[in-house]
């Protein structure tokens, strides 16, 4: 049976000596951390929320539909929340004013896939998109200074792109191509389960070329790669959802270093069963030595040692999913039941709010 005491998170990290390491990412420097996340309200409406590190809601704003992931501009002034796949909008949030200042509509023949990134200079925004008629994944390119006008797109090297992140070199994007084809005409129906080809693709944002690509191979072709995070050594950790038989027991979490092979994490069968074949979020700690993965379907969260690939701690939390590094070396998290926690401590509970799958530290 899975351990249900979240105090093990902190205890495990301290016991391993990992909580003493210090390295602060740029996004967390210069003041108290805050967190951006999409929400669903008790009346069924959707919005975006910003919380402080104590779990207090600083503001909420209504959105026209369900949001999914968010990205934050390099100056921490703006967040963009992307509509859930197949999303038709992305909301631009002024974090100082506490309001949505613009909505970016999806262009004809494309829909948003829930995630995106800013370039380091904040000049361009890239969004994962589905070119469903072409059956290709795209990164849509938006000119921030021109009111987020769409100025182009580049192929992601696969289909069904989901999360994308900027690599530490500041010029390469890594894209999780889930390999699942959908067409808005058929809602969220998956149209190609028998022929899926999931991959991690590395794109040179200047040239638009795919400069590296990792594929899981025929034996794991139904392991859709969806969520990613980059550890302190530059390895990309990825979480998958499995589209094969429900009785299969497959590894769902792996990591990849460029020009190398994917390494799938091994774990006791009870841990992987707890994920119910779905990893909903992946996040790296501030010092880059720990990675947390979660599953709202199974209500489980696991923390991994990045160097050894071993489990540091595990817990069961109802409908848990949103994860981000906290101000120390633990994880700030949320759930669909309105819970906000930091490491082993429950910070707040909002009965009328269901937090969506992801959050982003500001």
Short mmCIF file of C-alpha atoms in Angstrom, two decimals:
data_model
loop_
_atom_site.label_atom_id
_atom_site.label_comp_id
_atom_site.label_asym_id
_atom_site.label_seq_id
_atom_site.Cartn_x
_atom_site.Cartn_y
_atom_site.Cartn_z
CA UNK A 1 0.00 0.00 0.00
CA UNK A 2 1.31 3.43 -0.87
CA UNK A 3 2.44 5.65 1.95
CA UNK A 4 -0.14 8.38 2.49
CA UNK A 5 1.77 10.73 4.76
CA UNK A 6 3.09 13.69 2.75
CA UNK A 7 5.55 14.46 5.55
CA UNK A 8 7.66 11.78 3.93
CA UNK A 9 8.45 14.18 1.08
CA UNK A 10 10.46 16.48 3.29
CA UNK A 11 11.73 13.72 5.52
CA UNK A 12 12.97 11.75 2.54
CA UNK A 13 14.72 14.73 1.02
CA UNK A 14 16.40 15.67 4.27
CA UNK A 15 17.44 12.11 4.95
CA UNK A 16 19.13 11.91 1.56
CA UNK A 17 20.97 15.20 2.15
CA UNK A 18 19.39 16.66 -0.99
CA UNK A 19 17.57 19.48 0.72
CA UNK A 20 20.82 21.20 1.61
CA UNK A 21 21.93 21.83 -1.97
CA UNK A 22 21.54 25.42 -3.14
CA UNK A 23 21.00 26.79 -6.62
CA UNK A 24 18.30 29.29 -7.53
CA UNK A 25 16.76 29.43 -11.00
CA UNK A 26 16.30 32.84 -12.54
CA UNK A 27 12.52 32.67 -12.33
CA UNK A 28 12.60 32.31 -8.57
CA UNK A 29 15.03 35.11 -7.80
CA UNK A 30 14.24 38.66 -6.81
CA UNK A 31 11.37 38.28 -4.38
CA UNK A 32 8.66 36.07 -3.06
CA UNK A 33 7.49 33.35 -5.38
CA UNK A 34 3.95 33.35 -6.73
CA UNK A 35 2.19 30.72 -8.81
CA UNK A 36 -0.07 30.89 -11.86
CA UNK A 37 -2.62 28.16 -12.53
CA UNK A 38 -5.86 27.53 -14.38
CA UNK A 39 -8.97 26.78 -12.32
CA UNK A 40 -12.56 25.58 -12.58
CA UNK A 41 -15.09 27.28 -10.31
CA UNK A 42 -17.96 25.63 -8.45
CA UNK A 43 -20.48 26.95 -11.00
CA UNK A 44 -18.58 25.24 -13.83
CA UNK A 45 -16.96 28.41 -15.17
CA UNK A 46 -13.22 28.60 -15.82
CA UNK A 47 -10.53 31.06 -14.91
CA UNK A 48 -6.93 31.74 -14.02
CA UNK A 49 -5.65 32.20 -10.46
CA UNK A 50 -2.48 33.54 -8.91
CA UNK A 51 -1.43 32.35 -5.45
CA UNK A 52 1.34 33.48 -3.18
CA UNK A 53 3.78 31.16 -1.44
CA UNK A 54 1.48 30.97 1.59
CA UNK A 55 -1.31 29.55 -0.55
CA UNK A 56 -3.37 32.75 -0.48
CA UNK A 57 -5.29 33.65 -3.63
CA UNK A 58 -4.00 37.01 -4.87
CA UNK A 59 -6.52 37.27 -7.69
CA UNK A 60 -8.65 35.27 -10.08
CA UNK A 61 -9.90 36.17 -13.55
CA UNK A 62 -12.54 34.53 -15.69
CA UNK A 63 -11.59 32.81 -18.94
CA UNK A 64 -13.76 31.81 -21.87
CA UNK A 65 -12.91 28.12 -21.48
CA UNK A 66 -10.80 25.61 -19.62
CA UNK A 67 -7.14 26.53 -19.36
CA UNK A 68 -4.26 24.09 -19.02
CA UNK A 69 -0.60 25.12 -18.80
CA UNK A 70 0.99 28.57 -18.49
CA UNK A 71 4.26 30.24 -19.31
CA UNK A 72 5.73 33.38 -17.74
CA UNK A 73 7.64 36.16 -19.50
CA UNK A 74 11.32 36.58 -18.60
CA UNK A 75 10.60 39.84 -16.75
CA UNK A 76 7.87 38.08 -14.71
CA UNK A 77 5.37 40.75 -15.75
CA UNK A 78 3.10 38.60 -17.90
CA UNK A 79 1.74 35.07 -17.97
CA UNK A 80 0.04 33.34 -20.87
CA UNK A 81 -2.45 30.58 -20.07
CA UNK A 82 -3.23 28.23 -22.96
CA UNK A 83 -6.59 26.63 -23.60
CA UNK A 84 -6.88 22.92 -22.98
CA UNK A 85 -6.47 20.78 -26.08
CA UNK A 86 -8.16 21.39 -28.46
CA UNK A 87 -7.86 24.97 -27.22
CA UNK A 88 -9.14 27.92 -29.21
CA UNK A 89 -7.64 30.66 -27.07
CA UNK A 90 -4.64 31.75 -25.02
CA UNK A 91 -5.13 34.38 -22.29
CA UNK A 92 -2.46 37.04 -21.67
CA UNK A 93 -2.42 37.99 -17.98
CA UNK A 94 -0.89 41.20 -16.61
CA UNK A 95 0.41 39.90 -13.28
CA UNK A 96 0.85 43.33 -11.67
CA UNK A 97 -2.60 44.56 -12.65
CA UNK A 98 -4.19 41.19 -11.88
CA UNK A 99 -6.23 40.96 -15.05
CA UNK A 100 -6.38 39.44 -18.51
CA UNK A 101 -5.34 42.07 -21.03
CA UNK A 102 -5.61 40.14 -24.26
CA UNK A 103 -6.94 36.89 -25.67
CA UNK A 104 -5.05 35.26 -28.53
CA UNK A 105 -7.39 33.29 -30.82
CA UNK A 106 -6.24 30.12 -32.57
CA UNK A 107 -5.85 30.65 -36.31
CA UNK A 108 -7.78 28.71 -38.91
CA UNK A 109 -6.64 25.11 -39.16
CA UNK A 110 -4.78 25.14 -35.82
CA UNK A 111 -5.69 24.74 -32.17
CA UNK A 112 -3.62 25.21 -29.05
CA UNK A 113 -2.33 22.14 -27.20
CA UNK A 114 -2.04 23.65 -23.73
CA UNK A 115 1.58 24.79 -23.37
CA UNK A 116 4.13 27.29 -24.67
CA UNK A 117 7.29 29.26 -23.90
CA UNK A 118 8.83 32.72 -24.19
CA UNK A 119 12.24 33.32 -25.72
CA UNK A 120 14.84 34.59 -23.20
CA UNK A 121 14.54 38.16 -24.54
CA UNK A 122 10.75 38.04 -24.20
CA UNK A 123 10.34 39.07 -27.83
CA UNK A 124 8.63 35.91 -29.07
CA UNK A 125 6.08 33.47 -27.71
CA UNK A 126 5.94 29.88 -28.99
CA UNK A 127 2.81 27.77 -28.53
CA UNK A 128 2.29 24.05 -29.14
CA UNK A 129 -0.41 23.68 -31.77
CA UNK A 130 -2.06 20.97 -33.83
CA UNK A 131 -2.26 21.45 -37.60
CA UNK A 132 -4.99 18.86 -37.81
CA UNK A 133 -5.60 18.94 -41.55
CA UNK A 134 -1.88 18.45 -42.19
CA UNK A 135 -1.62 15.90 -39.33
CA UNK A 136 1.46 17.71 -38.00
CA UNK A 137 2.47 19.31 -34.73
CA UNK A 138 3.57 22.94 -34.84
CA UNK A 139 5.07 25.62 -32.66
CA UNK A 140 3.13 28.76 -33.51
CA UNK A 141 5.33 31.88 -33.32
CA UNK A 142 3.87 35.10 -31.88
CA UNK A 143 5.37 38.61 -31.88
CA UNK A 144 4.87 39.94 -28.35
CA UNK A 145 5.48 43.61 -29.22
CA UNK A 146 2.91 43.39 -32.01
CA UNK A 147 0.12 42.44 -29.62
CA UNK A 148 0.97 38.76 -29.93
CA UNK A 149 0.43 38.68 -33.69
CA UNK A 150 1.11 35.23 -35.15
CA UNK A 151 4.09 35.56 -37.50
CA UNK A 152 4.89 31.97 -38.39
CA UNK A 153 5.23 28.38 -37.26
CA UNK A 154 7.76 25.56 -37.20
CA UNK A 155 7.19 21.80 -37.34
CA UNK A 156 7.70 19.97 -34.07
CA UNK A 157 9.00 16.81 -35.68
CA UNK A 158 5.91 14.79 -34.86
CA UNK A 159 2.20 15.01 -34.16
CA UNK A 160 0.27 15.74 -31.00
CA UNK A 161 2.75 18.20 -29.40
CA UNK A 162 1.98 18.94 -25.78
CA UNK A 163 4.43 20.53 -23.34
CA UNK A 164 7.45 22.48 -24.58
CA UNK A 165 10.34 24.00 -22.61
CA UNK A 166 13.39 26.07 -23.39
CA UNK A 167 16.65 24.17 -22.93
CA UNK A 168 19.45 25.72 -20.79
CA UNK A 169 21.25 26.95 -23.94
CA UNK A 170 18.42 29.45 -24.41
CA UNK A 171 18.01 28.72 -28.12
CA UNK A 172 16.67 25.16 -28.32
CA UNK A 173 13.13 24.09 -27.50
CA UNK A 174 12.35 20.56 -26.42
CA UNK A 175 8.86 19.40 -27.42
CA UNK A 176 6.94 16.40 -26.12
CA UNK A 177 5.24 14.99 -29.21
CA UNK A 178 2.57 12.77 -27.74
CA UNK A 179 1.94 11.11 -31.08
CA UNK A 180 -1.85 11.22 -30.71
CA UNK A 181 -3.81 12.68 -33.60
CA UNK A 182 -7.04 14.50 -32.91
CA UNK A 183 -9.29 16.61 -35.11
CA UNK A 184 -11.67 19.13 -33.51
CA UNK A 185 -14.40 17.78 -35.78
CA UNK A 186 -14.31 14.66 -33.60
CA UNK A 187 -13.76 16.41 -30.27
CA UNK A 188 -11.02 14.75 -28.20
CA UNK A 189 -11.34 11.39 -29.95
CA UNK A 190 -7.94 9.76 -30.55
CA UNK A 191 -7.70 8.85 -34.21
CA UNK A 192 -4.43 6.93 -34.56
CA UNK A 193 -3.83 4.80 -31.48
CA UNK A 194 -2.60 1.87 -33.60
CA UNK A 195 0.09 3.93 -35.36
CA UNK A 196 1.29 6.38 -32.67
CA UNK A 197 4.92 7.55 -32.80
CA UNK A 198 5.66 9.59 -29.64
CA UNK A 199 8.95 11.45 -29.43
CA UNK A 200 10.98 14.14 -27.74
CA UNK A 201 12.15 16.61 -30.37
CA UNK A 202 14.77 19.32 -29.96
CA UNK A 203 14.19 22.34 -32.19
CA UNK A 204 16.61 25.14 -33.06
CA UNK A 205 14.31 28.13 -32.65
CA UNK A 206 16.33 30.31 -35.01
CA UNK A 207 16.50 27.90 -37.95
CA UNK A 208 13.35 25.94 -37.15
CA UNK A 209 15.22 22.67 -37.69
CA UNK A 210 14.84 19.50 -35.64
CA UNK A 211 18.39 19.07 -34.34
CA UNK A 212 17.81 15.95 -32.24
CA UNK A 213 14.99 13.53 -31.68
CA UNK A 214 14.35 10.65 -29.28
CA UNK A 215 11.74 8.04 -30.12
CA UNK A 216 10.59 5.34 -27.76
CA UNK A 217 10.49 2.71 -30.48
CA UNK A 218 7.88 0.22 -31.70
CA UNK A 219 7.67 -1.65 -28.39
CA UNK A 220 6.56 1.54 -26.62
CA UNK A 221 4.75 3.30 -29.44
CA UNK A 222 1.57 3.72 -27.35
CA UNK A 223 3.42 5.50 -24.55
CA UNK A 224 2.40 9.08 -25.27
CA UNK A 225 5.03 11.57 -23.99
CA UNK A 226 3.19 14.60 -22.65
CA UNK A 227 4.82 16.40 -19.73
CA UNK A 228 8.44 17.34 -19.22
CA UNK A 229 10.88 19.11 -16.91
CA UNK A 230 14.62 19.75 -17.11
CA UNK A 231 16.90 18.80 -14.22
CA UNK A 232 20.10 20.48 -13.06
CA UNK A 233 22.26 18.42 -15.42
CA UNK A 234 20.18 19.36 -18.46
CA UNK A 235 18.42 16.00 -18.73
CA UNK A 236 14.77 16.10 -19.81
CA UNK A 237 12.47 14.14 -17.51
CA UNK A 238 9.25 13.06 -19.14
CA UNK A 239 5.92 11.65 -18.01
CA UNK A 240 3.64 9.61 -20.25
CA UNK A 241 0.12 8.38 -20.60
CA UNK A 242 -0.32 4.85 -21.90
CA UNK A 243 -2.83 4.13 -24.64
CA UNK A 244 -2.52 0.33 -24.60
CA UNK A 245 -4.55 -2.26 -22.68
CA UNK A 246 -5.50 -1.19 -19.17
CA UNK A 247 -4.06 -4.39 -17.75
CA UNK A 248 -0.54 -3.63 -19.00
CA UNK A 249 2.11 -2.53 -16.50
CA UNK A 250 4.49 -0.16 -18.26
CA UNK A 251 7.08 2.39 -17.11
CA UNK A 252 5.58 5.88 -17.36
CA UNK A 253 8.49 8.10 -16.34
CA UNK A 254 11.85 8.51 -18.02
CA UNK A 255 14.68 10.90 -18.71
CA UNK A 256 16.71 11.75 -21.76
CA UNK A 257 20.01 13.49 -22.31
CA UNK A 258 20.56 14.86 -25.80
CA UNK A 259 22.36 12.50 -28.20
CA UNK A 260 21.64 9.61 -25.84
CA UNK A 261 19.04 6.93 -25.31
CA UNK A 262 15.96 7.29 -23.15
CA UNK A 263 16.23 5.83 -19.66
CA UNK A 264 12.94 4.62 -18.22
CA UNK A 265 12.63 4.77 -14.45
CA UNK A 266 12.04 1.50 -12.65
CA UNK A 267 9.74 1.44 -9.66
CA UNK A 268 7.84 -1.12 -7.61
CA UNK A 269 4.74 -2.35 -9.41
CA UNK A 270 2.48 -0.87 -6.74
CA UNK A 271 3.87 2.60 -7.51
CA UNK A 272 3.22 2.39 -11.24
CA UNK A 273 -0.21 0.84 -10.67
CA UNK A 274 -1.01 3.88 -8.57
CA UNK A 275 -0.52 6.15 -11.58
CA UNK A 276 -3.32 4.40 -13.48
CA UNK A 277 -1.32 4.74 -16.70
CA UNK A 278 -1.26 8.54 -16.58
CA UNK A 279 1.33 11.12 -15.48
CA UNK A 280 -0.29 14.55 -15.30
CA UNK A 281 2.57 16.81 -14.29
CA UNK A 282 6.38 16.83 -13.95
CA UNK A 283 8.42 19.46 -12.07
CA UNK A 284 12.03 19.95 -10.98
CA UNK A 285 13.14 21.30 -7.61
CA UNK A 286 14.97 24.61 -7.29
CA UNK A 287 18.40 23.02 -7.05
CA UNK A 288 17.73 20.66 -9.95
CA UNK A 289 18.39 17.47 -8.01
CA UNK A 290 14.81 16.26 -7.50
CA UNK A 291 11.90 15.68 -9.86
CA UNK A 292 8.29 15.30 -8.77
CA UNK A 293 5.64 13.49 -10.84
CA UNK A 294 1.93 13.29 -10.17
CA UNK A 295 -1.25 11.61 -11.35
CA UNK A 296 -4.71 13.04 -10.65
CA UNK A 297 -6.30 9.80 -11.87
CA UNK A 298 -4.50 7.76 -9.25
CA UNK A 299 -4.08 10.53 -6.67
CA UNK A 300 -0.36 9.83 -6.31
CA UNK A 301 2.79 11.92 -6.23
CA UNK A 302 6.36 10.63 -6.33
CA UNK A 303 9.70 12.41 -5.89
CA UNK A 304 12.76 11.07 -7.69
CA UNK A 305 16.46 11.56 -7.16
CA UNK A 306 17.68 12.86 -10.53
CA UNK A 307 21.18 11.38 -10.26
CA UNK A 308 20.26 7.88 -9.14
CA UNK A 309 16.77 7.60 -10.62
CA UNK A 310 15.51 6.23 -7.33
CA UNK A 311 12.39 7.21 -5.44
CA UNK A 312 12.98 9.63 -2.57
CA UNK A 313 9.40 9.72 -1.33
CA UNK A 314 5.86 8.96 -2.36
CA UNK A 315 2.40 9.92 -1.24
CA UNK A 316 -1.28 9.60 -2.03
CA UNK A 317 -3.20 12.87 -2.39
CA UNK A 318 -6.68 12.97 -3.88
CA UNK A 319 -6.77 14.42 -7.41
CA UNK A 320 -3.25 15.86 -7.09
CA UNK A 321 -1.59 17.25 -10.20
CA UNK A 322 -0.23 20.85 -10.23
CA UNK A 323 3.44 20.93 -9.22
CA UNK A 324 6.14 23.59 -9.05
CA UNK A 325 9.33 24.14 -7.05
CA UNK A 326 8.80 25.89 -3.74
CA UNK A 327 11.06 28.48 -2.14
CA UNK A 328 13.21 25.76 -0.57
CA UNK A 329 13.89 22.39 -2.11
CA UNK A 330 10.46 20.79 -1.82
CA UNK A 331 7.40 21.14 -4.06
CA UNK A 332 4.43 23.49 -4.09
CA UNK A 333 1.33 21.69 -5.27
CA UNK A 334 -2.42 21.83 -5.88
CA UNK A 335 -5.27 19.42 -6.44
CA UNK A 336 -8.65 19.23 -8.09
CA UNK A 337 -10.23 19.27 -4.64
CA UNK A 338 -8.99 22.82 -3.94
CA UNK A 339 -5.99 21.84 -1.81
CA UNK A 340 -2.80 23.92 -1.83
CA UNK A 341 0.26 22.42 -0.15
CA UNK A 342 3.96 23.03 0.23
CA UNK A 343 6.05 19.97 0.98
CA UNK A 344 4.47 18.29 4.00
CA UNK A 345 2.30 21.28 4.93
CA UNK A 346 -1.28 21.98 3.85
CA UNK A 347 -1.46 25.72 3.20
CA UNK A 348 -5.10 26.23 2.23
CA UNK A 349 -8.18 24.54 0.86
CA UNK A 350 -10.65 26.25 -1.47
CA UNK A 351 -13.80 24.09 -1.64
CA UNK A 352 -15.22 26.05 -4.58
CA UNK A 353 -12.13 25.78 -6.77
CA UNK A 354 -10.67 22.87 -8.73
CA UNK A 355 -7.08 23.62 -9.68
CA UNK A 356 -6.15 22.39 -13.15
CA UNK A 357 -3.23 20.15 -14.07
CA UNK A 358 -0.37 22.64 -14.05
CA UNK A 359 1.08 25.66 -12.35
CA UNK A 360 4.02 27.89 -13.11
CA UNK A 361 6.23 29.70 -10.63
CA UNK A 362 6.65 33.43 -11.20
#
